CSV table of C-alpha atoms in Angstrom, one decimal:
chain,number,residue,atom,x,y,z
W,1,MET,CA,-2.6,10.0,-1.4
W,2,ILE,CA,-3.3,10.3,2.1
W,3,LEU,CA,-5.8,8.0,3.8
W,4,ILE,CA,-8.9,8.8,5.8
W,5,ARG,CA,-9.8,6.3,8.3
W,6,GLN,CA,-12.5,6.5,10.2
W,7,PRO,CA,-14.5,4.6,12.9
W,8,PHE,CA,-16.0,1.6,11.8
W,9,PHE,CA,-19.4,1.9,13.1
W,10,ILE,CA,-20.5,5.7,11.3
W,11,THR,CA,-21.0,6.0,7.8
W,12,MET,CA,-18.4,5.7,5.8
W,13,LYS,CA,-17.3,10.3,5.7
W,14,GLU,CA,-16.9,11.8,2.0
W,15,GLU,CA,-13.9,12.0,1.4
W,16,LEU,CA,-13.0,8.0,2.6
W,17,LYS,CA,-16.3,7.5,0.1
W,18,GLN,CA,-13.8,9.3,-2.7
W,19,GLN,CA,-11.2,7.9,-2.3
W,20,LEU,CA,-12.5,4.2,-2.8
W,21,ILE,CA,-14.2,5.2,-5.3
W,22,THR,CA,-11.5,6.7,-6.9
W,23,LEU,CA,-8.5,4.1,-5.7
W,24,ALA,CA,-10.9,1.2,-7.3
W,25,ASP,CA,-11.2,3.1,-11.0
W,26,LYS,CA,-7.2,2.9,-10.9
W,27,TYR,CA,-6.7,-1.0,-10.1
W,28,GLU,CA,-10.5,-1.8,-12.3
W,29,ASN,CA,-8.8,-2.2,-15.9
W,30,SER,CA,-7.3,-4.7,-17.9
W,31,ASP,CA,-3.6,-3.8,-16.8
W,32,PHE,CA,-5.0,-5.4,-13.5
W,33,ILE,CA,-5.9,-8.8,-14.7
W,34,ILE,CA,-1.5,-9.6,-15.9
W,35,ALA,CA,-0.2,-10.9,-12.8
W,36,ASP,CA,-3.7,-11.6,-11.4
W,37,PRO,CA,-5.7,-14.4,-12.2
W,38,SER,CA,-7.6,-13.2,-13.5
W,39,GLN,CA,-6.0,-13.7,-16.6
W,40,PHE,CA,-7.6,-17.3,-16.8
W,41,LEU,CA,-10.6,-15.6,-16.8
W,42,TYR,CA,-9.3,-14.8,-20.6
W,43,HIS,CA,-8.1,-18.3,-21.4
W,44,TYR,CA,-11.7,-19.6,-23.4
W,45,LYS,CA,-13.8,-17.6,-25.6
W,46,GLU,CA,-16.5,-20.1,-25.0
W,47,PRO,CA,-18.5,-19.9,-22.3
W,48,LYS,CA,-19.3,-23.4,-21.6
W,49,ASP,CA,-15.6,-23.2,-21.2
W,50,ALA,CA,-14.5,-20.7,-18.9
W,51,GLU,CA,-16.7,-20.8,-16.2
W,52,THR,CA,-15.8,-24.7,-15.5
W,53,ALA,CA,-11.6,-23.8,-16.2
W,54,SER,CA,-11.5,-20.2,-14.7
W,55,PHE,CA,-13.4,-22.6,-11.6
W,56,VAL,CA,-10.4,-24.7,-10.9
W,57,ALA,CA,-8.0,-21.6,-11.8
W,58,ALA,CA,-10.0,-19.7,-8.4
W,59,LEU,CA,-9.4,-23.3,-6.5
W,60,LEU,CA,-5.6,-23.2,-6.7
W,61,SER,CA,-5.5,-19.4,-6.6
W,62,PHE,CA,-3.9,-19.1,-3.4
W,63,GLY,CA,-0.4,-19.0,-1.3
W,64,ASN,CA,2.5,-17.1,-3.2
W,65,ARG,CA,1.3,-15.8,-7.0
W,66,LYS,CA,4.6,-16.9,-8.4
W,67,GLN,CA,4.0,-20.7,-7.7
W,68,PHE,CA,-0.2,-21.2,-8.3
W,69,ILE,CA,0.3,-19.7,-11.1
W,70,PRO,CA,2.8,-21.6,-13.1
W,71,LYS,CA,0.5,-24.5,-11.9
W,72,ILE,CA,-3.3,-23.6,-13.0
W,73,LYS,CA,-1.1,-22.7,-17.2
W,74,GLU,CA,0.3,-26.3,-16.1
W,75,ILE,CA,-3.1,-27.4,-16.0
W,76,PHE,CA,-4.8,-25.9,-18.9
W,77,SER,CA,-2.2,-26.2,-21.4
W,78,LEU,CA,-3.4,-30.4,-21.0
W,79,ALA,CA,-6.9,-28.8,-21.2
W,80,ASP,CA,-6.2,-26.6,-24.6
W,81,LYS,CA,-3.9,-30.2,-26.4
W,82,ALA,CA,-8.3,-32.0,-26.2
W,83,GLY,CA,-9.4,-29.1,-27.7
W,84,GLY,CA,-10.8,-27.2,-24.4
W,85,PHE,CA,-11.1,-27.3,-20.6
W,86,ALA,CA,-14.7,-29.2,-21.2
W,87,LYS,CA,-14.1,-30.8,-23.6
W,88,TRP,CA,-11.2,-32.0,-21.5
W,89,LEU,CA,-13.5,-32.8,-19.0
W,90,THR,CA,-17.0,-34.6,-20.2
W,91,SER,CA,-13.8,-36.5,-22.9
W,92,SER,CA,-11.7,-37.8,-19.6
W,93,SER,CA,-8.4,-37.6,-20.7
W,94,PHE,CA,-8.0,-36.0,-18.0
W,95,GLU,CA,-7.9,-39.3,-16.4
W,96,SER,CA,-4.5,-40.0,-18.6
W,97,ASP,CA,-3.2,-36.5,-19.1
W,98,PHE,CA,-3.7,-35.2,-15.7
W,99,LYS,CA,-0.4,-37.7,-13.4
W,100,SER,CA,2.4,-36.9,-11.5
W,101,PRO,CA,5.9,-37.0,-12.8
W,102,ASP,CA,6.0,-40.7,-11.2
W,103,GLY,CA,2.7,-42.3,-11.6
W,104,ASN,CA,2.1,-41.5,-7.9
W,105,PRO,CA,-1.0,-39.7,-7.0
W,106,ASP,CA,-0.6,-39.6,-4.1
W,107,LYS,CA,2.4,-36.4,-4.7
W,108,LYS,CA,1.1,-33.4,-4.2
W,109,PHE,CA,0.3,-30.9,-7.2
W,110,TYR,CA,0.1,-27.6,-4.7
W,111,ARG,CA,0.4,-27.1,-1.3
W,112,PHE,CA,-1.9,-30.2,0.0
W,113,TYR,CA,-4.1,-31.0,-2.6
W,114,SER,CA,-2.7,-34.2,-3.9
W,115,TYR,CA,-2.9,-34.6,-8.4
W,116,GLU,CA,-5.6,-37.1,-6.5
W,117,ASP,CA,-6.8,-34.1,-5.3
W,118,LEU,CA,-7.6,-33.0,-8.9
W,119,LEU,CA,-8.6,-35.2,-10.2
W,120,ILE,CA,-11.8,-35.9,-7.8
W,121,LEU,CA,-12.0,-32.2,-8.1
W,122,PHE,CA,-11.7,-33.2,-12.5
W,123,ARG,CA,-14.6,-36.1,-11.6
W,124,SER,CA,-16.8,-33.6,-9.7
W,125,LEU,CA,-17.4,-31.3,-12.6
W,126,LEU,CA,-17.6,-34.2,-15.4
W,127,LYS,CA,-20.4,-35.2,-12.9
W,128,ILE,CA,-22.4,-32.4,-14.2
W,129,LEU,CA,-21.8,-31.5,-17.1
W,130,LYS,CA,-22.8,-35.1,-17.8
W,131,GLU,CA,-26.4,-34.0,-16.1
W,132,SER,CA,-26.5,-29.9,-17.1
W,133,ASN,CA,-25.1,-28.0,-20.5
W,134,SER,CA,-22.8,-26.1,-18.2
W,135,LEU,CA,-21.6,-25.0,-14.8
W,136,GLY,CA,-23.5,-22.3,-14.7
W,137,GLU,CA,-26.9,-23.4,-15.6
W,138,HIS,CA,-26.2,-26.5,-13.0
W,139,PHE,CA,-25.4,-23.6,-9.9
W,140,LYS,CA,-29.0,-21.5,-11.8
W,141,ASN,CA,-30.6,-24.8,-11.2
W,142,LEU,CA,-29.8,-25.2,-7.9
W,143,PHE,CA,-30.1,-21.8,-7.0
W,144,GLU,CA,-33.8,-21.9,-8.1
W,145,LYS,CA,-35.0,-24.2,-6.6
W,146,ASN,CA,-33.1,-23.2,-3.0
W,147,ILE,CA,-35.7,-20.2,-3.8
W,148,ARG,CA,-38.4,-22.6,-4.8
W,149,SER,CA,-37.9,-24.9,-0.8
W,150,ASP,CA,-36.6,-21.6,0.7
W,151,LYS,CA,-33.9,-23.6,2.6
W,152,ASN,CA,-32.0,-19.7,2.2
W,153,LYS,CA,-28.8,-20.8,1.6
W,154,SER,CA,-26.0,-18.8,0.1
W,155,LEU,CA,-25.2,-19.5,-3.5
W,156,ALA,CA,-21.8,-20.3,-1.4
W,157,GLU,CA,-23.3,-22.8,0.4
W,158,ILE,CA,-24.9,-24.1,-3.0
W,159,ILE,CA,-21.3,-24.5,-5.4
W,160,SER,CA,-19.5,-25.9,-2.1
W,161,ASP,CA,-22.5,-28.3,-1.6
W,162,SER,CA,-21.9,-29.5,-4.7
W,163,PHE,CA,-18.8,-31.1,-3.8
W,164,PRO,CA,-19.3,-32.9,-0.8
W,165,GLU,CA,-15.7,-35.1,-1.8
W,166,CYS,CA,-13.8,-32.6,-3.4
W,167,THR,CA,-11.3,-30.9,0.0
W,168,ILE,CA,-9.9,-28.3,-2.8
W,169,VAL,CA,-13.5,-26.8,-2.9
W,170,PRO,CA,-13.8,-24.8,0.7
W,171,LYS,CA,-16.5,-25.7,2.7
W,172,GLY,CA,-18.2,-24.6,6.4
W,173,LYS,CA,-20.2,-21.3,7.2
W,174,SER,CA,-18.2,-19.2,9.4
W,175,THR,CA,-15.3,-18.7,6.8
W,176,PRO,CA,-15.2,-16.4,4.3
W,177,ASN,CA,-14.8,-18.2,1.6
W,178,LYS,CA,-12.5,-16.1,-0.6
W,179,ARG,CA,-12.2,-17.8,-3.9
W,180,ILE,CA,-16.7,-19.0,-4.0
W,181,GLN,CA,-16.5,-15.6,-3.4
W,182,MET,CA,-13.9,-15.3,-6.2
W,183,TYR,CA,-15.2,-17.1,-8.6
W,184,LEU,CA,-18.5,-15.1,-7.9
W,185,ARG,CA,-17.6,-11.6,-8.4
W,186,TRP,CA,-15.5,-13.4,-11.7
W,187,MET,CA,-18.4,-14.3,-13.7
W,188,VAL,CA,-21.1,-11.6,-11.7
W,189,ARG,CA,-20.3,-8.9,-12.4
W,190,LYS,CA,-21.1,-7.5,-15.4
W,191,ASN,CA,-19.5,-4.2,-18.1
W,192,SER,CA,-16.1,-4.5,-16.0
W,193,PRO,CA,-12.3,-5.3,-17.3
W,194,VAL,CA,-12.2,-7.9,-15.2
W,195,ASP,CA,-14.6,-10.0,-14.3
W,196,LEU,CA,-16.2,-11.7,-17.1
W,197,GLY,CA,-20.4,-10.9,-15.8
W,198,LEU,CA,-21.6,-14.6,-17.4
W,199,TRP,CA,-24.4,-14.9,-14.8
W,200,ASN,CA,-27.1,-12.4,-15.6
W,201,TRP,CA,-29.5,-14.6,-13.2
W,202,TYR,CA,-28.1,-13.1,-10.1
W,203,SER,CA,-27.4,-9.7,-9.0
W,204,PRO,CA,-24.0,-8.0,-8.6
W,205,SER,CA,-25.3,-6.5,-5.0
W,206,LYS,CA,-25.4,-9.7,-3.7
W,207,LEU,CA,-22.0,-10.0,-3.4
W,208,LEU,CA,-20.0,-11.3,-0.7
W,209,ILE,CA,-16.1,-9.5,-0.9
W,210,PRO,CA,-13.1,-12.6,-1.7
W,211,LEU,CA,-11.8,-11.4,1.7
W,212,ASP,CA,-8.0,-12.3,1.6
W,213,THR,CA,-5.4,-10.8,3.7
W,214,HIS,CA,-4.8,-7.7,1.6
W,215,VAL,CA,-8.7,-7.1,2.4
W,216,LEU,CA,-8.6,-7.8,5.4
W,217,GLN,CA,-5.6,-4.8,6.4
W,218,GLN,CA,-6.8,-2.1,4.0
W,219,ALA,CA,-10.1,-2.9,5.4
W,220,LYS,CA,-8.1,-2.6,9.2
W,221,ASN,CA,-6.3,0.8,8.1
W,222,LEU,CA,-9.2,2.3,7.0
W,223,GLY,CA,-11.8,1.8,9.9
W,224,LEU,CA,-13.7,-0.1,8.3
W,225,ILE,CA,-13.5,-2.5,10.8
W,226,PRO,CA,-12.0,-2.6,14.4
W,227,GLU,CA,-8.2,-4.3,14.6
W,228,ASN,CA,-9.5,-7.2,16.3
W,229,SER,CA,-11.4,-8.5,13.0
W,230,THR,CA,-10.5,-11.9,11.7
W,231,ALA,CA,-11.1,-13.2,8.0
W,232,SER,CA,-14.5,-14.7,8.7
W,233,LEU,CA,-17.4,-14.9,6.5
W,234,LYS,CA,-19.4,-12.1,9.8
W,235,THR,CA,-16.0,-10.3,8.9
W,236,ALA,CA,-16.6,-10.0,5.0
W,237,VAL,CA,-20.2,-8.9,5.6
W,238,ILE,CA,-19.9,-5.9,7.1
W,239,ILE,CA,-16.9,-5.0,5.0
W,240,THR,CA,-19.7,-5.6,2.0
W,241,GLU,CA,-22.6,-3.4,3.4
W,242,LYS,CA,-20.0,-0.7,3.8
W,243,LEU,CA,-19.4,-0.8,0.0
W,244,LYS,CA,-22.9,-1.0,0.4
W,245,GLU,CA,-22.9,2.6,0.9
W,246,ILE,CA,-20.6,3.5,-2.3
W,247,TRP,CA,-21.6,1.1,-4.5
W,248,PRO,CA,-25.7,0.0,-3.3
W,249,ASP,CA,-26.0,-2.1,-6.1
W,250,ASP,CA,-22.3,-4.0,-6.9
W,251,PRO,CA,-20.6,-3.6,-3.1
W,252,CYS,CA,-17.2,-5.8,-5.0
W,253,LYS,CA,-16.6,-2.8,-7.0
W,254,GLY,CA,-14.9,-2.5,-3.5
W,255,ASP,CA,-13.2,-5.5,-4.2
W,256,PHE,CA,-10.6,-3.7,-7.2
W,257,ALA,CA,-9.9,-0.6,-4.4
W,258,LEU,CA,-8.5,-2.8,-1.0
W,259,PHE,CA,-7.2,-5.5,-2.6
W,260,GLY,CA,-5.3,-3.1,-5.4
W,261,LEU,CA,-4.3,-0.9,-2.2
W,262,GLY,CA,-3.1,-3.6,-0.3
W,263,VAL,CA,-0.4,-5.4,-3.5
W,264,ASN,CA,1.0,-2.4,-3.4
W,265,SER,CA,1.8,-1.1,-0.9
W,266,LYS,CA,5.5,-2.0,0.8
W,267,ASN,CA,7.1,-4.5,1.8
W,268,THR,CA,3.4,-6.8,-0.7
W,269,THR,CA,4.9,-10.5,-0.4
W,270,GLY,CA,2.7,-11.4,-3.3
W,271,GLU,CA,0.7,-14.2,-0.8
W,272,THR,CA,-3.2,-14.7,-0.8
W,273,THR,CA,-5.0,-16.6,0.6
């Protein structure tokens, strides 16, 4: 397939639209989850477990898949012994289960995050589950409260702000917040063989594309954004707006086209950041 490149400032050509549609249809299928962190969406059947476990999986989904996927599986295996992810948290079993081999909480669990960093996240999730029936209900209440207060925060910002003590939860108003945006895609998009679509209270049309290195590079290659574009919130917004020319009600369907094309390109390293 020869990809059509065009200046980012003009309406997308029909040839490129059709190519992106073809690519999205090609990659958005059940086989996509085999090597992708979205595989963890289906580890639990109960929505309460799936929401919480997927959130943790999303936060650890950066770097090399061969490194972070085993780390996520390690956490899930501990939760499974307690009867599910939500129960593992609400019973506080994680406090005794999740320990470094030498008992040092400051030892790194994955990349620059320590066992203590993950424990702080688990304690924050425990607090939320004690206050609300589920993680989704908690974020829904905060989102509706935000609308009533006219603060105009995005849902991604609301989620980030819910974890002020957690270094592992991405923050910053100018960053693309890729891991949170990916989590939102998982929870919101419906009728997908990949995404769960558990949150009926939020519209897929409001989602922002999870911007990683693959999506950024392919968007440049196709002329959707300028060559000097950086991994910023502004760039994520521009790409999402371009994808709305094809999928106005579901722009993140285009994530499968750009990400799938990127990870299957020559010399890919398996990195996702």
